C-alpha cells in the first residue's frame, strides 16, 4: 500500500511544511486563507477518537517499512564480518590491523554526518531523504564487492559511513514525530529488533551466497557485498512510495485523527506540571548548541558506550569468535542465528514492558539497567571460559547471554534520552549527537578483538566488561540527577513572569517540563 493509497492527494512539496497545520492541507496563498484553515482545524472534534485504533493504523503503516530499512542498514555495515571468514582477508592480503581499520573508519565518517543528516531530514522530508541515502549506501555496498586491495576497501567503508549516517538517528527521531514518550520504547524495540534479525539473516544469507564462489569469476565474499547492496537499492525505490512524512500529511488518517496526533505530541512535555505549554517547532541554531552542551547527553553517551561497544564487538566479530572455538566457517555462520533471533524477541518484550511501566507513571531506567547487567554477566562468562581454554560451550553461552542483554538495552537507552529532550529541533540535534558520538564506541570495539589475541580474545572480553561497568554507573547517575531536578521543579513551581512562549523556548529546561525517570 502506498502512502496515498485510496485518496486523491497530491505529493506535498517542501513549501507545504511551514507549519504542521499547513502540511495537512493544500498550500494557501493568502493570510486570510491560512487563518480560516487554522480556525477550522481548531474546531475539529477529536473527542470520539479511538487512541488504540489510531496507534494501530500508525504501527501498520510505519513500523514494518522502518524495520526493513534498518535491517538492511545493519546488514550492510556488519557483513564485513561474514565476508572476512569467507576469504576476504586472504584474497585482499589484509593483516589484522588493516581489517580492524577498515571496520573502524566507518564509524568516524558515520559520526561526523549524523547531526547534519537529522536536520536535513525535516527539510527534505523523510520519504525523500531516507530513500536517497539508501540508494547512496546500497551503491557503495555493491561497489565494495569489486575492491581489489586494502586501500579500496578502506575508502569504500569510509563512504559507507557517510551514506548510512542518517538512517538510524533519522528514524529514531522520526518516530518521536509520531509517537508520545510512553509509546516510544515498544516501537523503537520493534524497529531495532530488525538489527538483531539482520544478525541472524546475515549469517544465513552469507552461508547461502558464499556458495556462489566462482560465479562470474568472483569469490563468494564479493557476492555477499554485491547482492546485499543491490537489494538495498531496490528497497530504497519502494520506500519512496511507501514511507509517510508527518502526521499532518498522512493520507491514512482522517483530519480529526491528524489533529489528535499533532496536539498530543505538542503538549506532552508539560503534562506533568498542570500547565499546557506547546513544544517549540521552529529551527534556531541555538537549539543545536543547547543540544551539544546538554549535560544529560554526556552521561547518556557513557551509558550508550556501555551498550554499543558490546553491540559492535558482537556484530563484527561474533562469527570469528565462534569459528575460533573450533567450528568451521559454515557452522560458525549458522550458530549466530539462534543468538540473534532470541535477542530480537527479548528486545520487543522488554521494550513493551518499559512502555507499560511509563504509562503507569513508573520509571524507564530499570529496563535499561537490568539488560546491561545481563550483558556484564555474559561477558564475564565468556572471559572465564576463554581463560580456561577448554570450555567452548561456556564461551558460546556467554556471548549468547550478552547479546540477549544488548538488544533490549539499546532501544531502551535511545528512548529514555529522546523522552528527555524537548523542542523538535533540539531533539533532532540531540539524538543525532547522542547516537553519533555513541557510535564511536563501534570504532573502539572494532579494535577490541585483535588477531594477535585469538583464539581466547581475553583483552576484547575484558574491555567489553569495563565499558559495560562504566555504562551502568552512568545509568544510575542519570536516574538520580533526573529525580533531583524533578523534585526541585515541583517544589519551586513556575514563575509568574514566564510566558508560554518563553517556556516553550526553554524546552526541557522549562520548569513545566518533567524528566522521564
Coordinates of C-alpha atoms in Angstrom, one line a residue:
X1 CA 0.0 0.0 0.0
X2 CA 1.4 3.4 -0.9
X3 CA 1.2 6.4 1.3
X4 CA -1.5 7.9 -0.9
X5 CA -3.5 4.7 -1.4
X6 CA -7.2 5.2 -1.8
X7 CA -7.0 9.0 -1.8
X8 CA -6.5 11.7 -4.4
X9 CA -3.8 13.6 -2.6
X10 CA -1.0 15.4 -4.3
X11 CA 2.5 14.7 -3.2
X12 CA 3.4 17.7 -1.0
X13 CA 6.2 20.0 -1.8
X14 CA 8.8 21.4 0.7
X15 CA 6.9 24.7 0.8
X16 CA 3.9 23.0 2.3
X17 CA 5.8 22.2 5.5
X18 CA 5.9 25.7 7.0
X19 CA 3.6 24.6 9.8
X20 CA 2.0 21.4 11.0
X21 CA -1.5 22.6 10.1
X22 CA -0.5 23.7 6.6
X23 CA 1.2 20.4 6.0
X24 CA -2.1 18.6 6.3
X25 CA -3.8 20.7 3.5
X26 CA -3.0 22.5 0.3
X27 CA -0.6 25.4 0.3
X28 CA -2.6 28.5 0.9
X29 CA -2.0 31.7 -1.0
X30 CA -3.2 34.3 1.5
X31 CA -3.0 35.1 5.2
X32 CA -6.8 35.1 5.4
X33 CA -6.9 31.5 3.9
X34 CA -4.4 30.4 6.5
X35 CA -6.3 32.0 9.3
X36 CA -9.5 30.4 8.1
X37 CA -7.9 27.0 8.0
X38 CA -6.4 27.4 11.4
X39 CA -9.8 28.2 12.9
X40 CA -11.4 25.3 11.0
X41 CA -8.7 22.9 12.4
X42 CA -9.3 24.2 15.9
X43 CA -13.0 23.4 15.6
X44 CA -12.3 19.7 14.6
X45 CA -13.9 17.4 17.2
X46 CA -11.4 14.8 18.5
X47 CA -13.5 13.6 21.4
X48 CA -14.6 10.5 19.5
X49 CA -11.1 9.4 18.6
X50 CA -10.2 5.8 19.5
X51 CA -6.5 6.0 20.5
X52 CA -5.8 2.3 20.1
X53 CA -7.3 2.3 16.6
X54 CA -5.2 5.3 15.5
X55 CA -2.0 3.8 17.0
X56 CA -2.7 0.5 15.3
X57 CA -3.1 2.3 12.0
X58 CA 0.2 4.1 12.5
X59 CA 2.0 0.9 13.5
X60 CA 0.9 -0.9 10.4
X61 CA 1.8 1.9 8.1
X62 CA 5.1 2.9 9.7
X63 CA 6.9 0.2 11.6
X64 CA 7.3 -2.7 9.0
X65 CA 8.9 -0.4 6.5
X66 CA 11.2 1.2 9.0
X67 CA 12.3 -2.2 10.3
X68 CA 13.2 -3.3 6.8
X69 CA 15.3 -0.2 6.3
X70 CA 17.2 -0.7 9.5
X71 CA 17.6 -4.4 8.8
X72 CA 19.3 -3.6 5.5
X73 CA 21.4 -0.8 7.1
X74 CA 22.7 -3.1 9.9
X75 CA 23.2 -5.9 7.4
X76 CA 25.3 -3.8 5.1
X77 CA 27.5 -2.3 7.8
X78 CA 28.2 -5.6 9.6
X79 CA 28.5 -8.1 6.7
X80 CA 32.2 -7.4 6.6
X81 CA 32.5 -9.8 9.5
X82 CA 30.8 -12.5 7.4
X83 CA 33.0 -11.7 4.4
X84 CA 36.1 -11.9 6.5
X85 CA 35.7 -15.6 7.4
X86 CA 34.6 -16.4 3.8
X87 CA 38.1 -15.5 2.5
X88 CA 38.1 -11.7 2.1
X89 CA 41.1 -11.2 4.4
X90 CA 43.2 -13.7 2.5
X91 CA 42.2 -12.5 -1.0
X92 CA 42.9 -8.8 -0.2
X93 CA 46.0 -9.8 1.8
X94 CA 44.8 -7.9 4.9
X95 CA 46.7 -8.2 8.1
X96 CA 44.9 -8.0 11.4
X97 CA 45.3 -4.3 11.9
X98 CA 44.3 -3.4 8.4
X99 CA 41.0 -5.3 8.8
X100 CA 40.3 -3.6 12.1
X101 CA 41.0 -0.2 10.5
X102 CA 38.5 -0.9 7.7
X103 CA 35.9 -1.8 10.3
X104 CA 36.8 1.3 12.3
X105 CA 36.8 4.0 9.7
X106 CA 33.1 3.5 9.0
X107 CA 32.3 4.9 12.5
X108 CA 34.3 8.2 12.1
X109 CA 32.5 9.3 9.0
X110 CA 29.2 7.9 10.3
X111 CA 29.6 10.1 13.5
X112 CA 30.6 13.2 11.6
X113 CA 27.5 13.2 9.3
X114 CA 24.7 12.4 11.8
X115 CA 23.7 15.8 13.1
X116 CA 23.6 17.4 9.6
X117 CA 21.6 14.5 8.3
X118 CA 19.0 14.7 11.1
X119 CA 18.5 18.5 10.5
X120 CA 18.1 17.8 6.7
X121 CA 15.5 15.1 7.4
X122 CA 12.8 17.7 8.3
X123 CA 13.9 20.0 5.5
X124 CA 13.7 17.4 2.7
X125 CA 11.0 15.1 4.2
X126 CA 11.6 11.5 5.4
X127 CA 10.0 10.0 2.2
X128 CA 12.7 11.7 0.1
X129 CA 15.7 11.8 2.4
X130 CA 15.7 8.3 3.7
X131 CA 15.4 6.5 0.3
X132 CA 18.0 8.9 -1.1
X133 CA 20.7 7.9 1.4
X134 CA 19.7 4.2 1.0
X135 CA 20.4 4.4 -2.7
X136 CA 23.8 6.0 -1.8
X137 CA 24.9 3.3 0.6
X138 CA 23.5 0.5 -1.5
X139 CA 25.6 1.7 -4.4
X140 CA 28.7 1.9 -2.2
X141 CA 28.0 -1.6 -0.8
X142 CA 27.6 -3.0 -4.3
X143 CA 30.9 -1.4 -5.4
X144 CA 32.6 -2.8 -2.3
X145 CA 32.3 -6.2 -3.9
X146 CA 34.7 -5.1 -6.6
X147 CA 37.6 -3.7 -4.5
X148 CA 41.0 -5.1 -5.3
X149 CA 43.1 -4.2 -2.3
X150 CA 43.2 -2.8 1.3
X151 CA 43.1 0.8 0.1
X152 CA 39.9 0.2 -2.0
X153 CA 38.1 -1.5 1.0
X154 CA 39.2 1.3 3.3
X155 CA 37.8 4.1 1.1
X156 CA 34.6 2.2 0.4
X157 CA 34.0 1.7 4.2
X158 CA 34.6 5.4 4.8
X159 CA 31.9 6.4 2.1
X160 CA 29.6 3.7 3.6
X161 CA 29.7 5.6 6.9
X162 CA 28.8 8.9 5.2
X163 CA 25.8 7.4 3.4
X164 CA 24.4 5.4 6.3
X165 CA 24.8 8.1 8.9
X166 CA 21.3 9.4 8.5
X167 CA 19.4 6.2 8.8
X168 CA 19.3 5.2 12.5
X169 CA 19.3 8.6 14.2
X170 CA 16.9 9.8 11.4
X171 CA 14.4 7.0 12.1
X172 CA 14.7 7.2 15.8
X173 CA 13.9 10.9 15.6
X174 CA 11.2 10.3 13.0
X175 CA 9.3 8.1 15.5
X176 CA 9.3 10.9 18.0
X177 CA 7.3 12.9 15.5
X178 CA 4.5 10.3 15.5
X179 CA 4.5 8.7 19.0
X180 CA 4.4 10.1 22.5
X181 CA 7.0 9.4 25.1
X182 CA 5.2 6.5 26.8
X183 CA 4.7 4.7 23.4
X184 CA 8.2 5.0 22.0
X185 CA 10.1 2.2 23.6
X186 CA 7.9 -0.6 22.1
X187 CA 8.1 1.0 18.6
X188 CA 11.9 1.5 19.0
X189 CA 12.1 -2.1 20.1
X190 CA 10.2 -3.3 17.0
X191 CA 12.3 -1.2 14.8
X192 CA 15.6 -2.0 16.4
X193 CA 14.9 -5.8 16.6
X194 CA 15.5 -5.6 12.9
X195 CA 19.2 -5.2 13.8
X196 CA 19.0 -8.5 15.6
X197 CA 17.2 -10.2 12.8
X198 CA 19.9 -8.7 10.5
X199 CA 22.5 -10.6 12.5
X200 CA 20.6 -13.8 12.0
X201 CA 19.8 -13.1 8.4
X202 CA 23.4 -12.1 7.8
X203 CA 24.7 -15.4 8.8
X204 CA 22.1 -17.3 6.9
X205 CA 22.5 -15.1 3.8
X206 CA 26.3 -15.2 3.9
X207 CA 26.1 -19.0 4.2
X208 CA 23.9 -19.2 1.0
X209 CA 25.7 -16.5 -1.0
X210 CA 29.2 -17.9 -0.3
X211 CA 28.1 -20.9 -2.4
X212 CA 28.2 -18.6 -5.4
X213 CA 32.0 -18.8 -5.2
X214 CA 33.3 -18.7 -8.8
X215 CA 30.2 -17.3 -10.4
X216 CA 31.2 -14.6 -12.8
X217 CA 34.8 -15.2 -11.9
X218 CA 34.2 -13.6 -8.4
X219 CA 34.8 -15.0 -5.0
X220 CA 31.9 -15.8 -2.7
X221 CA 32.6 -13.0 -0.3
X222 CA 32.3 -10.4 -3.1
X223 CA 28.8 -11.7 -3.9
X224 CA 27.8 -11.0 -0.3
X225 CA 28.6 -7.3 -0.8
X226 CA 27.2 -7.1 -4.4
X227 CA 23.8 -8.8 -3.8
X228 CA 23.1 -7.2 -0.5
X229 CA 23.9 -3.8 -2.0
X230 CA 21.6 -4.3 -4.9
X231 CA 18.8 -5.4 -2.5
X232 CA 19.2 -2.1 -0.6
X233 CA 18.8 -0.1 -3.8
X234 CA 15.7 -2.0 -4.8
X235 CA 14.1 -1.5 -1.4
X236 CA 15.0 2.2 -1.4
X237 CA 12.9 2.7 -4.6
X238 CA 9.9 1.1 -2.9
X239 CA 10.5 3.1 0.3
X240 CA 10.0 6.4 -1.6
X241 CA 6.3 5.3 -2.3
X242 CA 5.7 3.6 1.0
X243 CA 7.1 6.0 3.6
X244 CA 4.8 8.7 5.1
X245 CA 6.2 12.0 6.1
X246 CA 4.5 13.6 9.1
X247 CA 1.1 13.1 10.9
X248 CA -0.2 16.3 9.3
X249 CA 0.1 14.8 5.8
X250 CA -0.7 11.2 6.5
X251 CA -3.4 10.2 4.0
X252 CA -4.4 7.1 6.1
X253 CA -5.5 9.4 8.9
X254 CA -8.8 11.4 9.0
X255 CA -8.5 15.2 9.6
X256 CA -9.7 14.6 13.2
X257 CA -7.0 11.9 13.7
X258 CA -4.3 14.1 12.3
X259 CA -5.2 16.9 14.8
X260 CA -5.4 14.5 17.7
X261 CA -1.9 13.1 16.9
X262 CA -0.3 16.5 16.5
X263 CA -1.9 18.0 19.6
X264 CA -0.9 15.3 22.0
X265 CA 2.7 15.5 20.7
X266 CA 2.8 19.2 21.0
X267 CA 1.9 19.3 24.7
X268 CA 3.4 16.1 26.0
X269 CA 6.4 17.6 27.7
X270 CA 4.4 19.8 30.1
X271 CA 1.6 17.4 31.0
X272 CA 3.1 16.6 34.4
X273 CA 3.1 20.2 35.5
X274 CA -0.6 21.1 35.2
X275 CA 0.2 23.8 32.6
X276 CA -0.1 23.1 28.9
X277 CA 2.8 24.5 27.0
X278 CA 3.3 23.8 23.3
X279 CA 6.7 22.4 22.2
X280 CA 8.8 24.7 20.0
X281 CA 8.9 23.6 16.4
X282 CA 10.9 26.4 14.8
X283 CA 14.6 26.0 13.8
X284 CA 17.2 28.1 15.5
X285 CA 20.9 27.4 15.7
X286 CA 20.8 27.9 19.4
X287 CA 18.8 24.7 19.8
X288 CA 21.7 22.8 18.2
X289 CA 24.2 24.5 20.6
X290 CA 21.9 23.7 23.5
X291 CA 21.8 20.1 22.5
X292 CA 25.6 19.5 22.2
X293 CA 26.2 21.3 25.5
X294 CA 23.5 19.5 27.5
X295 CA 24.9 17.6 30.5
X296 CA 22.4 14.7 30.2
X297 CA 23.8 13.8 26.7
X298 CA 27.3 13.2 28.1
X299 CA 26.1 10.9 30.8
X300 CA 23.8 9.3 28.2
X301 CA 26.9 8.9 26.0
X302 CA 28.8 6.9 28.6
X303 CA 25.7 4.7 29.1
X304 CA 25.5 4.3 25.3
X305 CA 29.1 3.2 25.1
X306 CA 28.3 0.6 27.7
X307 CA 25.8 -0.9 25.2
X308 CA 27.2 -0.1 21.8
X309 CA 30.7 -1.4 22.4
X310 CA 29.4 -4.8 23.1
X311 CA 26.9 -4.4 20.3
X312 CA 29.5 -3.8 17.6
X313 CA 32.0 -6.2 19.2
X314 CA 29.4 -8.9 18.8
X315 CA 28.2 -7.9 15.3
X316 CA 31.6 -7.5 13.8
X317 CA 33.4 -10.4 15.5
X318 CA 30.8 -13.0 16.6
X319 CA 31.4 -15.3 13.5
X320 CA 35.1 -15.1 14.1
X321 CA 34.8 -15.7 17.9
X322 CA 32.6 -18.8 17.2
X323 CA 35.0 -20.0 14.5
X324 CA 37.9 -19.8 16.8
X325 CA 36.1 -22.2 19.2
X326 CA 36.9 -24.9 16.7
X327 CA 33.9 -24.7 14.3
X328 CA 34.0 -24.5 10.5
X329 CA 33.2 -21.2 8.8
X330 CA 29.8 -22.6 7.7
X331 CA 28.9 -23.8 11.2
X332 CA 30.1 -20.5 12.8
X333 CA 27.7 -18.6 10.5
X334 CA 24.8 -20.8 11.4
X335 CA 25.5 -20.7 15.1
X336 CA 25.0 -17.0 15.2
X337 CA 21.3 -17.4 14.1
X338 CA 19.7 -18.6 17.3
X339 CA 21.5 -15.9 19.3
X340 CA 20.1 -13.1 17.2
X341 CA 16.6 -14.5 17.0
X342 CA 16.3 -14.8 20.8
X343 CA 17.7 -11.3 21.2
X344 CA 15.1 -9.9 18.9
X345 CA 12.3 -11.5 20.8
X346 CA 13.6 -10.2 24.1
X347 CA 14.1 -6.7 22.7
X348 CA 10.5 -6.4 21.8
X349 CA 9.3 -7.9 25.1
X350 CA 11.4 -5.7 27.3
X351 CA 10.5 -2.5 25.4
X352 CA 6.8 -3.4 25.6
X353 CA 7.2 -3.8 29.4
X354 CA 9.0 -0.4 29.5
X355 CA 6.2 1.4 27.8
X356 CA 3.6 -0.3 30.1
X357 CA 5.6 1.0 33.1
X358 CA 5.8 4.5 31.6
X359 CA 2.0 4.6 31.1
X360 CA 1.6 3.7 34.8
X361 CA 3.9 6.6 35.7
X362 CA 6.8 4.3 36.7
X363 CA 10.4 4.6 35.7
X364 CA 12.1 3.5 32.5
X365 CA 15.6 3.2 33.8
X366 CA 15.3 -0.4 35.2
X367 CA 14.6 -1.5 31.6
X368 CA 18.0 -0.2 30.6
X369 CA 19.9 -1.1 33.8
X370 CA 18.8 -4.8 34.1
X371 CA 19.7 -5.7 30.5
X372 CA 23.1 -4.0 31.0
X373 CA 23.6 -6.2 34.0
X374 CA 22.8 -9.2 31.8
X375 CA 25.5 -8.0 29.3
X376 CA 28.0 -7.8 32.1
X377 CA 27.2 -11.4 33.3
X378 CA 27.5 -12.7 29.7
X379 CA 31.0 -11.2 29.1
X380 CA 32.2 -12.4 32.5
X381 CA 31.2 -15.9 31.5
X382 CA 32.9 -15.5 28.1
X383 CA 36.1 -14.3 29.7
X384 CA 36.1 -17.1 32.3
X385 CA 35.5 -19.7 29.6
X386 CA 38.2 -18.3 27.3
X387 CA 40.7 -18.0 30.1
X388 CA 40.2 -21.7 31.0
X389 CA 40.7 -22.6 27.4
X390 CA 38.8 -25.8 27.1
X391 CA 35.2 -24.6 27.6
X392 CA 33.9 -23.6 24.2
X393 CA 30.3 -24.2 25.4
X394 CA 30.7 -21.6 28.2
X395 CA 32.2 -19.0 25.8
X396 CA 29.2 -19.6 23.4
X397 CA 26.8 -19.3 26.3
X398 CA 28.4 -16.1 27.5
X399 CA 28.2 -14.3 24.2
X400 CA 24.6 -15.7 23.8
X401 CA 23.6 -14.2 27.1
X402 CA 25.5 -10.9 26.4
X403 CA 23.7 -10.5 23.1
X404 CA 20.3 -11.1 24.8
X405 CA 21.1 -8.1 27.1
X406 CA 22.4 -5.8 24.3
X407 CA 19.4 -5.8 22.1
X408 CA 16.8 -4.8 24.8
X409 CA 19.2 -2.2 26.3
X410 CA 19.9 -0.3 23.1
X411 CA 16.4 0.9 22.2
X412 CA 15.6 1.5 25.9
X413 CA 18.6 3.8 26.1
X414 CA 17.7 5.8 23.0
X415 CA 14.1 6.1 24.1
X416 CA 15.0 7.3 27.5
X417 CA 17.2 10.0 26.2
X418 CA 14.7 11.1 23.5
X419 CA 12.0 11.3 26.1
X420 CA 14.0 13.9 28.0
X421 CA 14.9 16.2 25.1
X422 CA 12.2 18.8 24.4
X423 CA 11.9 21.1 21.4
X424 CA 11.7 19.4 18.0
X425 CA 15.0 20.7 16.6
X426 CA 16.9 20.3 19.9
X427 CA 15.6 16.7 20.0
X428 CA 16.8 16.2 16.4
X429 CA 20.2 17.5 17.1
X430 CA 20.5 15.9 20.5
X431 CA 19.5 12.4 19.3
X432 CA 22.0 12.7 16.4
X433 CA 24.7 13.9 18.8
X434 CA 24.0 11.1 21.3
X435 CA 23.8 8.4 18.6
X436 CA 26.6 9.8 16.6
X437 CA 29.3 10.1 19.3
X438 CA 27.9 7.0 20.8
X439 CA 28.7 5.1 17.7
X440 CA 32.4 6.0 18.2
X441 CA 32.1 3.1 20.6
X442 CA 31.8 1.0 17.5
X443 CA 35.2 2.4 16.3
X444 CA 36.7 1.4 19.7
X445 CA 35.0 -2.1 19.6
X446 CA 36.4 -2.7 16.1
X447 CA 39.8 -2.9 17.7
X448 CA 38.9 -5.0 20.8
X449 CA 39.2 -8.4 19.1
X450 CA 42.7 -8.4 17.6
X451 CA 44.2 -11.3 15.6
X452 CA 47.1 -11.5 18.0
X453 CA 44.7 -12.2 20.8
X454 CA 43.0 -15.2 19.1
X455 CA 41.6 -17.7 19.9
X456 CA 40.9 -16.6 23.6
X457 CA 40.3 -12.8 23.0
X458 CA 40.9 -12.1 26.7
X459 CA 41.6 -8.4 26.0
X460 CA 38.4 -8.0 24.0
X461 CA 36.1 -9.6 26.6
X462 CA 37.9 -7.6 29.4
X463 CA 37.4 -4.3 27.6
X464 CA 33.7 -5.0 27.0
X465 CA 33.3 -5.7 30.7
X466 CA 35.0 -2.3 31.5
X467 CA 32.7 -0.3 29.2
X468 CA 29.6 -2.1 30.5
X469 CA 30.5 -1.2 34.1
X470 CA 31.1 2.4 33.1
X471 CA 27.7 2.5 31.4
X472 CA 26.0 1.1 34.5
X473 CA 27.5 3.8 36.6
X474 CA 26.3 6.5 34.1
X475 CA 22.8 5.0 34.1
X476 CA 22.5 5.3 37.8
X477 CA 23.9 8.8 37.8
X478 CA 21.4 9.9 35.2
X479 CA 18.4 8.4 37.1
X480 CA 19.5 10.2 40.3
X481 CA 20.0 13.5 38.5
X482 CA 16.6 13.4 36.8
X483 CA 14.9 12.6 40.1
X484 CA 16.5 15.5 41.9
X485 CA 15.7 18.0 39.1
X486 CA 12.0 16.9 39.0
X487 CA 11.7 17.3 42.8
X488 CA 13.2 20.8 42.6
X489 CA 10.8 21.9 39.8
X490 CA 7.8 20.5 41.8
X491 CA 9.0 22.4 44.9
X492 CA 9.8 25.8 43.1
X493 CA 6.8 25.9 40.7
X494 CA 6.6 28.2 37.7
X495 CA 7.4 31.9 38.0
X496 CA 4.5 34.1 37.0
X497 CA 6.6 36.2 34.6
X498 CA 7.3 33.3 32.3
X499 CA 5.0 33.3 29.2
X500 CA 4.1 30.2 27.3
X501 CA 6.4 31.3 24.5
X502 CA 9.4 31.6 26.9
X503 CA 8.6 28.2 28.5
X504 CA 8.4 26.6 25.0
X505 CA 11.7 28.1 24.1
X506 CA 13.3 26.7 27.2
X507 CA 12.4 23.2 26.2
X508 CA 13.4 20.5 28.7
X509 CA 15.0 23.3 30.9
X510 CA 11.5 24.7 31.4
X511 CA 10.1 24.5 35.0
X512 CA 7.0 22.9 33.4
X513 CA 9.0 20.0 31.9
X514 CA 9.3 16.8 33.8
X515 CA 12.1 14.3 33.1
X516 CA 11.1 10.7 32.4
X517 CA 12.8 8.6 35.2

